[in-house]
mmCIF file of C-alpha atoms in Angstrom:
data_model
loop_
_atom_site.group_PDB
_atom_site.id
_atom_site.type_symbol
_atom_site.label_atom_id
_atom_site.label_comp_id
_atom_site.label_asym_id
_atom_site.label_seq_id
_atom_site.Cartn_x
_atom_site.Cartn_y
_atom_site.Cartn_z
ATOM 1 C CA MET F 1 126.403 149.043 7.179
ATOM 2 C CA LYS F 2 128.669 146.113 7.889
ATOM 3 C CA ASP F 3 132.297 145.304 7.196
ATOM 4 C CA LEU F 4 133.353 142.530 4.901
ATOM 5 C CA THR F 5 136.654 140.914 5.827
ATOM 6 C CA ILE F 6 138.489 139.056 3.105
ATOM 7 C CA THR F 7 141.474 136.888 3.949
ATOM 8 C CA ALA F 8 143.934 134.963 1.836
ATOM 9 C CA ILE F 9 146.257 132.208 2.898
ATOM 10 C CA ILE F 10 149.640 132.535 1.229
ATOM 11 C CA LYS F 11 152.405 130.171 2.256
ATOM 12 C CA VAL F 12 155.922 131.598 2.364
ATOM 13 C CA TYR F 13 158.863 129.322 1.599
ATOM 14 C CA GLN F 14 162.588 129.522 1.270
ATOM 15 C CA TYR F 15 163.912 127.992 -1.948
ATOM 16 C CA ASP F 16 165.492 125.013 -0.172
ATOM 17 C CA GLU F 17 162.145 124.178 1.485
ATOM 18 C CA LEU F 18 160.536 123.449 -1.894
ATOM 19 C CA ASN F 19 160.387 119.958 -3.316
ATOM 20 C CA GLU F 20 162.500 119.081 -6.353
ATOM 21 C CA GLY F 21 159.550 119.454 -8.733
ATOM 22 C CA ASP F 22 158.797 122.999 -7.577
ATOM 23 C CA ARG F 23 162.491 123.980 -7.720
ATOM 24 C CA SER F 24 162.668 122.619 -11.267
ATOM 25 C CA LEU F 25 159.563 124.588 -12.274
ATOM 26 C CA ILE F 26 160.994 127.809 -10.856
ATOM 27 C CA LYS F 27 164.306 127.180 -12.649
ATOM 28 C CA THR F 28 162.412 126.667 -15.907
ATOM 29 C CA ALA F 29 160.547 129.968 -15.374
ATOM 30 C CA MET F 30 163.848 131.740 -14.730
ATOM 31 C CA GLU F 31 165.287 130.317 -17.935
ATOM 32 C CA ALA F 32 162.193 131.417 -19.860
ATOM 33 C CA THR F 33 162.726 134.968 -18.622
ATOM 34 C CA ALA F 34 165.773 135.259 -20.874
ATOM 35 C CA ARG F 35 163.361 135.032 -23.844
ATOM 36 C CA SER F 36 161.339 138.029 -22.633
ATOM 37 C CA TYR F 37 161.047 141.014 -24.955
ATOM 38 C CA SER F 38 160.355 144.081 -22.822
ATOM 39 C CA PRO F 39 161.761 147.203 -24.542
ATOM 40 C CA TYR F 40 159.114 149.490 -22.998
ATOM 41 C CA SER F 41 158.759 148.380 -19.390
ATOM 42 C CA HIS F 42 162.239 146.862 -19.048
ATOM 43 C CA PHE F 43 160.560 144.364 -16.732
ATOM 44 C CA SER F 44 161.228 140.828 -17.885
ATOM 45 C CA VAL F 45 158.772 138.120 -16.896
ATOM 46 C CA GLY F 46 159.106 134.367 -17.323
ATOM 47 C CA ALA F 47 156.580 131.672 -16.482
ATOM 48 C CA ALA F 48 156.418 127.909 -16.364
ATOM 49 C CA ALA F 49 153.199 125.956 -15.937
ATOM 50 C CA LEU F 50 152.988 122.292 -15.026
ATOM 51 C CA LEU F 51 149.941 120.770 -16.731
ATOM 52 C CA GLY F 52 147.918 117.876 -15.367
ATOM 53 C CA ASN F 53 149.488 115.484 -17.866
ATOM 54 C CA GLY F 54 153.022 116.352 -16.670
ATOM 55 C CA THR F 55 153.876 118.653 -19.575
ATOM 56 C CA VAL F 56 155.652 121.900 -18.672
ATOM 57 C CA VAL F 57 154.897 124.922 -20.854
ATOM 58 C CA THR F 58 156.670 128.263 -20.630
ATOM 59 C CA GLY F 59 155.787 131.825 -21.483
ATOM 60 C CA THR F 60 157.250 135.311 -21.322
ATOM 61 C CA ASN F 61 156.073 138.852 -21.757
ATOM 62 C CA GLN F 62 156.425 139.994 -25.365
ATOM 63 C CA GLU F 63 155.782 143.725 -25.497
ATOM 64 C CA ASN F 64 154.948 145.787 -28.537
ATOM 65 C CA ALA F 65 153.875 149.378 -29.149
ATOM 66 C CA ALA F 66 150.207 148.448 -29.650
ATOM 67 C CA TYR F 67 149.754 146.218 -26.623
ATOM 68 C CA PRO F 68 152.271 146.146 -23.787
ATOM 69 C CA SER F 69 152.453 142.490 -22.846
ATOM 70 C CA VAL F 70 151.412 138.908 -23.247
ATOM 71 C CA VAL F 71 149.955 137.269 -20.132
ATOM 72 C CA THR F 72 152.222 135.038 -18.065
ATOM 73 C CA LEU F 73 151.759 132.979 -14.913
ATOM 74 C CA ALA F 74 154.769 133.749 -12.755
ATOM 75 C CA SER F 75 157.500 136.295 -12.441
ATOM 76 C CA ALA F 76 161.270 136.124 -12.234
ATOM 77 C CA GLY F 77 164.189 138.324 -13.189
ATOM 78 C CA ARG F 78 166.356 138.153 -16.314
ATOM 79 C CA THR F 79 169.439 136.421 -14.865
ATOM 80 C CA GLU F 80 170.325 134.837 -11.552
ATOM 81 C CA LYS F 81 172.290 137.984 -10.708
ATOM 82 C CA ASP F 82 169.390 140.287 -11.627
ATOM 83 C CA LEU F 83 166.553 138.352 -9.984
ATOM 84 C CA ILE F 84 164.299 140.513 -7.862
ATOM 85 C CA ASP F 85 164.510 140.322 -4.088
ATOM 86 C CA HIS F 86 160.778 140.431 -3.373
ATOM 87 C CA THR F 87 157.982 138.446 -4.936
ATOM 88 C CA ILE F 88 155.755 140.369 -7.320
ATOM 89 C CA PRO F 89 152.254 139.065 -7.968
ATOM 90 C CA PRO F 90 150.698 139.000 -11.444
ATOM 91 C CA CYS F 91 149.103 142.195 -12.732
ATOM 92 C CA GLY F 92 145.326 142.560 -12.679
ATOM 93 C CA ALA F 93 144.871 141.558 -16.317
ATOM 94 C CA CYS F 94 146.960 138.410 -15.780
ATOM 95 C CA ARG F 95 144.995 137.592 -12.634
ATOM 96 C CA GLN F 96 141.729 137.790 -14.580
ATOM 97 C CA VAL F 97 143.077 135.475 -17.303
ATOM 98 C CA ILE F 98 144.231 132.949 -14.693
ATOM 99 C CA LEU F 99 140.856 133.192 -12.915
ATOM 100 C CA GLU F 100 138.947 132.489 -16.113
ATOM 101 C CA THR F 101 141.256 129.551 -16.840
ATOM 102 C CA GLU F 102 140.492 128.142 -13.376
ATOM 103 C CA LYS F 103 136.771 128.504 -14.032
ATOM 104 C CA ARG F 104 137.039 126.986 -17.520
ATOM 105 C CA TYR F 105 138.769 123.843 -16.240
ATOM 106 C CA LYS F 106 136.911 123.835 -12.897
ATOM 107 C CA GLN F 107 140.029 123.449 -10.762
ATOM 108 C CA PRO F 108 142.350 125.835 -8.936
ATOM 109 C CA ILE F 109 145.691 126.833 -10.391
ATOM 110 C CA ARG F 110 148.472 126.714 -7.810
ATOM 111 C CA ILE F 111 150.887 129.628 -8.240
ATOM 112 C CA LEU F 112 154.485 129.990 -7.047
ATOM 113 C CA LEU F 113 155.809 133.562 -7.009
ATOM 114 C CA TYR F 114 159.595 133.706 -6.799
ATOM 115 C CA GLY F 115 161.775 136.343 -5.207
ATOM 116 C CA LYS F 116 165.329 135.888 -3.918
ATOM 117 C CA GLU F 117 164.172 136.431 -0.330
ATOM 118 C CA CYS F 118 161.264 133.962 -0.443
ATOM 119 C CA ILE F 119 158.668 132.189 -2.554
ATOM 120 C CA TYR F 120 154.926 132.662 -2.141
ATOM 121 C CA GLU F 121 152.596 129.754 -2.779
ATOM 122 C CA VAL F 122 149.010 130.634 -3.633
ATOM 123 C CA LYS F 123 146.541 127.737 -3.885
ATOM 124 C CA SER F 124 144.148 129.596 -6.217
ATOM 125 C CA ILE F 125 144.135 132.934 -8.037
ATOM 126 C CA GLY F 126 141.022 133.800 -6.026
ATOM 127 C CA ASP F 127 143.353 134.533 -3.121
ATOM 128 C CA LEU F 128 144.963 137.288 -5.220
ATOM 129 C CA LEU F 129 141.714 138.469 -6.827
ATOM 130 C CA PRO F 130 139.012 137.985 -4.181
ATOM 131 C CA LEU F 131 136.400 140.386 -5.602
ATOM 132 C CA SER F 132 136.683 139.333 -9.207
ATOM 133 C CA PHE F 133 134.240 139.845 -12.029
ATOM 134 C CA ASP F 134 132.061 136.779 -12.492
ATOM 135 C CA ALA F 135 129.618 136.818 -15.411
ATOM 136 C CA SER F 136 127.941 133.644 -14.092
ATOM 137 C CA ALA F 137 126.683 135.653 -11.104
ATOM 138 C CA MET F 138 124.508 137.595 -13.552
ATOM 139 C CA GLU F 139 122.833 134.431 -14.885
ATOM 140 C CA ASP F 140 119.562 133.135 -13.463
#
């Protein structure tokens, strides 16, 4: 038997340490949160993604009785007053979707996770999902 040690490098920032582009992206995610529909979990999530061509797209969780949520890329609270203190990483299902998107486009997706106390920067979803399912490992 041997031990396997897995490490992840996650940078921790204060809001004022971020560049203007990152602050703008976080603000856009916060604004998107107001469009969340979460009558079951009462946990609103908003996301903003900066694409390679400079376009910013947003998303929110949209719950329904048949399926509890739509995948998003970042989390934030409903209003500035109600924002959470601590960062909360994406759920497992969201992590898998982000991982498969990274693999599809063959480049890492940088993730900023916002909390009032600090912001986490993750260079790739692999740091949050180190032992992920990989169908290509089954191919010969």
